[in-house]
Amino acid sequence: DKGNYKHFMAKEIHEQPEVLGHTLSQYVDYTQNKANVAGSEQLRFKDLSRLVITACGTAYLAGLVGKYWFEKYARLPVDIDIASEFRYRETPLSSADSALFISQSGETADTLASLRYCKSQGASIGAIVNVPESTIARESDVIFPTIAGPEVGVASTKAFTCQLAVLAALALQAGRERGTLTFEEEAKLVSELTELPTLTLKALSNEVEIQKLSQQLSKATNALYLGRNTSFPIALEGALKLKELSYIHAEGYAAGELKHGPIALIDENIPVVVIAPFDAIYEKTVSNMQEVAARGGRIILITDERGAAQCGTSPETVVVLPEMSDIVAPIVYALPVQMIAYHTAVFMGTDVDQPRNLAKSVTVE
Ligand code: F6R
């Protein structure tokens, strides 16, 4: 049931404040401000020398954000790969390793094959899934369900942000178990996570403005998305969503990679979506944005008030989100990126919930 929405995707985008609240309440202890992930001991974070993360598509991009978090908060090295590469590259693994799989459906063929490979090598297996009765869930030693509810739109939205919420809690849990976070640091980060329902609700209030910029974007044939640090996977996600829904060719890049090739694409016809909360590396992203502006690129900047005040150029459009802490930023910034893809697709007249050539559950290799 789509309720009052035109598409399941719109409904699922708007459900995010609520389902993020449900998911978080499963993984954090609000009274003590601690991560509280049942079953995490199966992954043996304390003695682990690296964590292997494998997934496909949008779920892979959630894992990529997870890598930044596990490394920063738990000082745990992460090897992450897309499942269709991982399964064929003969990674050395042993019973000392733990592997984490991320899948909305829990049925993705390449992710499942990667899981079976890791299991055959003796690794401990954890999975973040949205369907707890799925094959990937059944074959794992421990599952961390996202409480997103059924996701009907082919493009993953609420499952993605809930995967991020679970990964954030897991990274903090790992940080505590590995002694890399003090109780005070953990408490501060957990209380920041509890802001997610409020922050994502505020992010949704930019929808009218996003609709306007999407109308412009729908005239483009190519688009670029740029970001650094945890905004880099969100740039990749923005580009993936735009191409799968609107069929406009889009690429995401780490902003620092611009000068290593993609800057050659910049002219006055190409929209460049820059994802840049005002954080410690904001200045670095701004200098990349100025390189784009100097070549006539049309900038759509997604930032906060301080970022908007200090961007130094005049972007064609600025989407202003509330100021927020680093840990919640990739989750909240995912929403404008989803809305841009959604509204652009609506302007293009494509089939938003059933884009051509795509299936909700990819059970073939
Ligand atoms: C993109 C999208 C896909 C899936 C991918 C993995 O919007 O939905 O990229 O993320 O096919 O699917 P699951 O998570 O079911 O393993």
Coordinates of C-alpha atoms and ligand atoms in Angstrom, one line a residue:
D1 CA 0.0 0.0 0.0
K2 CA 1.5 3.3 -1.1
G3 CA -0.7 5.3 1.3
N4 CA -0.8 8.9 0.0
Y5 CA 2.3 8.6 -2.0
K6 CA 2.6 8.4 -5.8
H7 CA 5.3 5.7 -5.6
F8 CA 6.6 3.2 -3.0
M9 CA 10.0 4.9 -3.3
A10 CA 8.5 8.2 -2.1
K11 CA 6.8 6.4 0.8
E12 CA 10.0 4.6 1.7
I13 CA 12.1 7.7 1.6
H14 CA 9.6 9.4 4.0
E15 CA 9.5 6.4 6.4
Q16 CA 13.2 6.8 7.2
P17 CA 12.9 9.0 10.4
E18 CA 10.6 6.3 11.8
V19 CA 12.5 3.1 10.7
L20 CA 15.8 4.6 11.7
G21 CA 14.3 5.1 15.2
H22 CA 13.1 1.5 15.3
T23 CA 16.5 0.2 14.1
L24 CA 18.5 2.2 16.5
S25 CA 16.4 1.2 19.5
Q26 CA 17.4 -2.4 18.7
Y27 CA 21.1 -1.6 18.7
V28 CA 21.7 1.1 21.3
D29 CA 20.9 1.4 25.0
Y30 CA 19.5 4.8 25.3
T31 CA 19.5 4.8 29.1
Q32 CA 23.2 4.2 29.3
N33 CA 24.2 5.7 25.9
K34 CA 26.0 2.5 24.9
A35 CA 26.0 0.5 21.8
N36 CA 24.2 -2.8 22.6
V37 CA 24.5 -5.2 19.7
A38 CA 23.2 -8.7 20.6
G39 CA 25.4 -11.4 19.2
S40 CA 28.4 -9.2 18.3
E41 CA 30.7 -11.6 20.3
Q42 CA 30.3 -14.0 17.3
L43 CA 32.5 -11.6 15.3
R44 CA 35.2 -11.6 18.0
F45 CA 36.0 -7.9 17.5
K46 CA 38.4 -7.8 20.4
D47 CA 41.1 -10.0 18.8
L48 CA 40.3 -9.5 15.2
S49 CA 43.1 -8.3 12.9
R50 CA 40.8 -7.3 10.1
L51 CA 37.1 -7.5 9.2
V52 CA 36.0 -8.5 5.7
I53 CA 32.9 -6.8 4.3
T54 CA 31.2 -7.9 1.1
A55 CA 28.0 -6.9 -0.6
C56 CA 26.6 -5.6 -3.9
G57 CA 25.3 -2.3 -5.2
T58 CA 23.8 0.1 -2.6
A59 CA 24.5 -2.4 0.2
Y60 CA 28.2 -2.4 -0.8
L61 CA 28.1 1.4 -0.5
A62 CA 26.7 1.1 3.1
G63 CA 29.7 -1.2 3.8
L64 CA 32.1 1.4 2.4
V65 CA 30.8 3.9 5.0
G66 CA 31.2 1.2 7.6
K67 CA 34.9 0.9 6.7
Y68 CA 35.5 4.5 7.6
W69 CA 33.7 4.0 10.9
F70 CA 35.3 0.7 11.9
E71 CA 38.7 2.1 11.2
K72 CA 38.1 5.4 12.9
Y73 CA 36.2 4.3 16.0
A74 CA 37.5 0.7 16.5
R75 CA 40.9 0.9 14.8
L76 CA 39.8 -2.2 13.0
P77 CA 41.2 -2.6 9.5
V78 CA 38.5 -3.4 7.0
D79 CA 38.8 -5.2 3.6
I80 CA 35.7 -4.4 1.6
D81 CA 34.9 -5.6 -1.9
I82 CA 31.9 -6.0 -4.1
A83 CA 30.7 -9.6 -4.0
S84 CA 31.1 -10.4 -7.7
E85 CA 34.8 -9.6 -7.4
F86 CA 35.4 -11.0 -4.0
R87 CA 34.1 -14.4 -4.7
Y88 CA 36.5 -15.0 -7.6
R89 CA 39.6 -13.4 -6.3
E90 CA 40.8 -16.2 -3.9
T91 CA 41.3 -14.0 -0.8
P92 CA 43.3 -15.8 1.8
L93 CA 41.1 -16.2 4.9
S94 CA 41.3 -18.4 8.0
S95 CA 39.3 -19.2 11.1
A96 CA 40.9 -16.1 12.7
D97 CA 38.9 -13.9 10.4
S98 CA 35.4 -12.5 10.6
A99 CA 33.3 -11.6 7.5
L100 CA 30.3 -9.3 7.4
F101 CA 27.7 -9.5 4.6
I102 CA 25.1 -6.8 3.9
S103 CA 22.0 -7.5 1.9
Q104 CA 18.5 -6.0 2.0
S105 CA 16.9 -9.1 0.4
G106 CA 19.3 -11.7 1.8
E107 CA 19.1 -13.5 -1.5
T108 CA 21.7 -11.8 -3.7
A109 CA 23.5 -14.6 -5.5
D110 CA 27.0 -13.1 -5.5
T111 CA 26.8 -12.1 -1.9
L112 CA 25.6 -15.6 -0.9
A113 CA 28.4 -17.2 -2.9
S114 CA 31.0 -14.9 -1.1
L115 CA 29.5 -15.9 2.2
R116 CA 29.8 -19.6 1.4
Y117 CA 33.4 -19.1 0.4
C118 CA 34.3 -17.4 3.7
K119 CA 32.5 -20.1 5.6
S120 CA 34.4 -22.8 3.8
Q121 CA 37.6 -21.1 4.9
G122 CA 36.5 -21.2 8.5
A123 CA 35.7 -17.5 9.0
S124 CA 33.0 -16.3 11.4
I125 CA 30.0 -15.0 9.5
G126 CA 27.8 -12.1 10.3
A127 CA 25.0 -10.5 8.1
I128 CA 23.1 -7.3 8.1
V129 CA 19.8 -8.2 6.4
N130 CA 16.4 -6.8 6.1
V131 CA 14.7 -10.1 5.5
P132 CA 15.4 -12.3 8.5
E133 CA 14.0 -15.5 6.8
S134 CA 16.4 -15.1 3.9
T135 CA 19.1 -17.6 2.8
I136 CA 21.9 -15.2 3.8
A137 CA 20.4 -14.9 7.2
R138 CA 20.0 -18.7 7.6
E139 CA 23.6 -19.4 6.6
S140 CA 25.2 -16.8 9.0
D141 CA 26.5 -17.4 12.5
V142 CA 24.8 -14.1 13.6
I143 CA 22.4 -11.7 12.0
F144 CA 21.9 -8.0 12.6
P145 CA 18.5 -7.3 11.2
T146 CA 17.6 -3.8 9.8
I147 CA 14.2 -2.9 11.1
A148 CA 13.2 -1.1 7.9
G149 CA 10.1 -3.1 7.1
P150 CA 9.4 -4.4 3.6
E151 CA 11.1 -2.4 0.9
V152 CA 9.1 -2.5 -2.3
G153 CA 10.7 0.1 -4.6
V154 CA 13.5 -1.5 -6.6
A155 CA 15.9 1.3 -5.6
S156 CA 17.0 0.7 -2.0
T157 CA 16.4 3.7 0.3
K158 CA 15.3 3.0 3.8
A159 CA 17.1 -0.3 3.9
F160 CA 20.4 1.6 3.0
T161 CA 20.1 4.1 5.8
C162 CA 19.1 1.4 8.3
Q163 CA 22.1 -0.6 7.2
L164 CA 24.2 2.4 8.0
A165 CA 22.6 2.8 11.5
V166 CA 23.4 -0.9 12.3
L167 CA 27.0 -0.4 11.0
A168 CA 27.5 2.7 13.2
A169 CA 26.3 0.8 16.3
L170 CA 28.5 -2.2 15.4
A171 CA 31.6 0.1 14.9
L172 CA 30.9 1.6 18.4
Q173 CA 30.4 -1.8 19.9
A174 CA 33.7 -2.9 18.3
G175 CA 35.4 0.3 19.6
R176 CA 34.3 -0.6 23.2
E177 CA 35.3 -4.2 22.9
R178 CA 38.7 -3.2 21.5
G179 CA 39.3 -0.5 24.0
T180 CA 39.6 2.3 21.4
L181 CA 36.7 4.4 22.6
T182 CA 36.3 5.7 26.2
F183 CA 32.9 5.4 27.9
E184 CA 32.6 9.2 27.4
E185 CA 33.4 9.0 23.7
E186 CA 31.0 6.2 23.2
A187 CA 28.2 7.9 25.1
K188 CA 28.7 11.1 23.1
L189 CA 28.6 9.2 19.8
V190 CA 25.5 7.2 20.8
S191 CA 23.7 10.3 21.9
E192 CA 24.5 11.8 18.5
L193 CA 23.0 8.7 16.8
T194 CA 19.8 9.2 18.7
E195 CA 19.4 12.6 16.8
L196 CA 18.8 10.7 13.6
P197 CA 15.0 10.6 13.5
T198 CA 14.9 14.4 14.1
L199 CA 17.7 15.2 11.6
T200 CA 16.3 13.0 8.8
L201 CA 12.9 14.6 9.3
K202 CA 14.5 18.0 8.9
A203 CA 16.3 16.8 5.8
L204 CA 13.0 15.8 4.2
S205 CA 11.8 19.4 4.6
N206 CA 14.0 20.4 1.7
E207 CA 11.9 18.5 -0.7
V208 CA 10.3 21.4 -2.6
E209 CA 13.7 22.9 -3.3
I210 CA 15.0 19.5 -4.4
Q211 CA 12.1 19.1 -6.7
K212 CA 13.1 22.4 -8.4
L213 CA 16.7 21.5 -8.8
S214 CA 15.7 18.1 -10.1
Q215 CA 13.7 19.7 -12.9
Q216 CA 16.9 21.3 -14.1
L217 CA 18.9 18.1 -13.6
S218 CA 16.4 16.2 -15.7
K219 CA 17.6 18.2 -18.7
A220 CA 21.2 16.9 -18.3
T221 CA 22.7 13.9 -20.1
N222 CA 25.6 13.5 -17.6
A223 CA 26.1 14.3 -14.0
L224 CA 28.9 14.0 -11.5
Y225 CA 28.8 13.5 -7.7
L226 CA 31.7 14.4 -5.5
G227 CA 32.5 13.9 -1.8
R228 CA 35.3 13.1 0.6
N229 CA 35.6 10.7 3.5
T230 CA 32.1 9.3 4.4
S231 CA 30.6 11.6 1.9
F232 CA 32.4 9.7 -0.8
P233 CA 30.3 6.6 -0.6
I234 CA 27.2 8.9 -0.5
A235 CA 28.4 10.5 -3.8
L236 CA 28.7 7.0 -5.3
E237 CA 25.2 6.2 -4.0
G238 CA 23.8 9.5 -5.4
A239 CA 25.2 8.6 -8.9
L240 CA 23.9 5.0 -8.7
K241 CA 20.5 6.2 -7.7
L242 CA 20.3 8.8 -10.4
K243 CA 21.3 6.5 -13.2
E244 CA 19.1 3.6 -12.2
L245 CA 16.0 5.7 -11.8
S246 CA 16.3 8.5 -14.4
Y247 CA 18.7 6.8 -16.8
I248 CA 20.9 9.9 -16.8
H249 CA 24.5 8.9 -16.9
A250 CA 26.1 9.8 -13.6
E251 CA 29.4 9.0 -11.9
G252 CA 30.5 9.4 -8.3
Y253 CA 34.1 10.3 -7.4
A254 CA 36.2 11.0 -4.4
A255 CA 36.5 14.8 -4.7
G256 CA 40.3 14.5 -4.5
E257 CA 40.3 12.3 -7.6
L258 CA 38.8 15.0 -9.8
K259 CA 42.1 16.3 -11.0
H260 CA 43.3 12.7 -11.9
G261 CA 40.9 12.5 -14.8
P262 CA 37.2 13.4 -14.5
I263 CA 37.9 17.1 -14.5
A264 CA 38.2 16.8 -18.2
L265 CA 34.4 16.3 -18.3
I266 CA 33.7 19.6 -16.8
D267 CA 31.9 22.2 -19.0
E268 CA 28.9 24.4 -18.7
N269 CA 26.5 21.5 -19.4
I270 CA 27.4 19.2 -16.6
P271 CA 25.7 19.4 -13.2
V272 CA 28.1 18.5 -10.3
V273 CA 26.5 17.5 -7.0
V274 CA 28.9 18.2 -4.2
I275 CA 28.2 16.6 -0.9
A276 CA 30.1 18.5 1.8
P277 CA 29.0 18.9 5.4
F278 CA 31.1 21.6 7.2
D279 CA 33.6 19.2 8.8
A280 CA 37.4 18.9 9.1
I281 CA 37.9 18.4 5.4
Y282 CA 35.3 20.8 4.1
E283 CA 38.0 23.2 2.9
K284 CA 39.5 20.4 0.7
T285 CA 36.2 19.7 -0.9
V286 CA 35.6 23.4 -1.5
S287 CA 38.8 23.7 -3.4
N288 CA 37.7 20.9 -5.7
M289 CA 34.4 22.7 -6.1
Q290 CA 36.2 25.9 -7.1
E291 CA 38.1 23.9 -9.8
V292 CA 34.7 22.9 -11.1
A293 CA 33.3 26.4 -10.9
A294 CA 36.4 27.8 -12.7
R295 CA 35.5 25.6 -15.7
G296 CA 31.9 26.6 -15.8
G297 CA 30.5 23.4 -14.1
R298 CA 27.0 23.8 -12.6
I299 CA 27.3 23.2 -8.9
I300 CA 24.6 21.8 -6.7
L301 CA 26.0 22.0 -3.2
I302 CA 24.6 19.9 -0.3
T303 CA 25.9 21.3 2.9
D304 CA 24.9 23.0 6.2
E305 CA 24.7 26.7 7.1
R306 CA 28.3 27.2 7.9
G307 CA 29.3 25.3 4.7
A308 CA 26.9 27.5 2.7
A309 CA 28.4 30.7 4.2
Q310 CA 32.0 29.6 3.5
C311 CA 31.8 28.0 0.1
G312 CA 33.5 30.9 -1.6
T313 CA 31.8 30.4 -5.0
S314 CA 28.2 30.8 -6.0
P315 CA 26.8 27.4 -6.7
E316 CA 23.7 27.2 -8.9
T317 CA 21.8 25.6 -6.0
V318 CA 22.6 25.1 -2.3
V319 CA 20.7 22.5 -0.3
V320 CA 21.1 23.5 3.4
L321 CA 20.8 20.7 6.0
P322 CA 21.0 21.3 9.7
E323 CA 24.5 21.2 11.3
M324 CA 25.3 17.7 12.7
S325 CA 28.0 15.5 14.0
D326 CA 30.3 13.5 11.8
I327 CA 28.8 10.1 12.6
V328 CA 25.3 10.9 11.5
A329 CA 26.2 13.0 8.4
P330 CA 26.4 10.2 5.8
I331 CA 23.0 8.8 7.0
V332 CA 21.3 12.2 6.8
Y333 CA 23.0 13.3 3.6
A334 CA 21.7 10.1 1.9
L335 CA 18.2 11.6 2.0
P336 CA 18.6 14.6 -0.3
V337 CA 20.6 12.4 -2.7
Q338 CA 17.7 9.9 -2.8
M339 CA 15.2 12.7 -3.3
I340 CA 17.2 14.2 -6.2
A341 CA 17.1 10.8 -8.0
Y342 CA 13.5 10.3 -7.2
H343 CA 12.3 13.7 -8.4
T344 CA 14.6 13.7 -11.5
A345 CA 13.1 10.4 -12.5
V346 CA 9.6 11.7 -11.9
F347 CA 10.4 14.6 -14.3
M348 CA 11.8 12.2 -16.8
G349 CA 8.6 10.1 -16.6
T350 CA 10.5 6.8 -15.9
D351 CA 9.0 4.0 -14.0
V352 CA 10.3 4.9 -10.5
D353 CA 9.4 1.8 -8.6
Q354 CA 10.3 -0.6 -11.4
P355 CA 13.2 0.9 -13.4
R356 CA 13.9 -0.9 -16.7
N357 CA 16.2 -3.9 -16.7
L358 CA 16.4 -4.1 -12.8
A359 CA 15.1 -6.6 -10.3
K360 CA 14.5 -6.1 -6.6
S361 CA 16.3 -9.3 -5.8
V362 CA 19.3 -10.4 -7.9
T363 CA 19.3 -14.1 -7.6
V364 CA 21.3 -14.7 -10.8
E365 CA 25.0 -14.2 -11.2
Ligands
F6R1 C1 20.2 0.0 -5.8 C2 19.9 -1.3 -5.4 C3 20.8 -2.4 -5.6 C4 20.9 -3.4 -4.4 C5 21.8 -4.6 -4.8 C6 22.0 -5.5 -3.6 O1 19.3 1.0 -5.5 O2 18.9 -1.5 -4.7 O3 22.1 -1.9 -6.0 O4 21.5 -2.7 -3.3 O5 21.2 -5.3 -5.8 O6 20.8 -6.0 -3.1 P1 20.6 -6.7 -1.7 O7 20.8 -5.6 -0.7 O8 19.2 -7.3 -1.7 O9 21.7 -7.7 -1.6

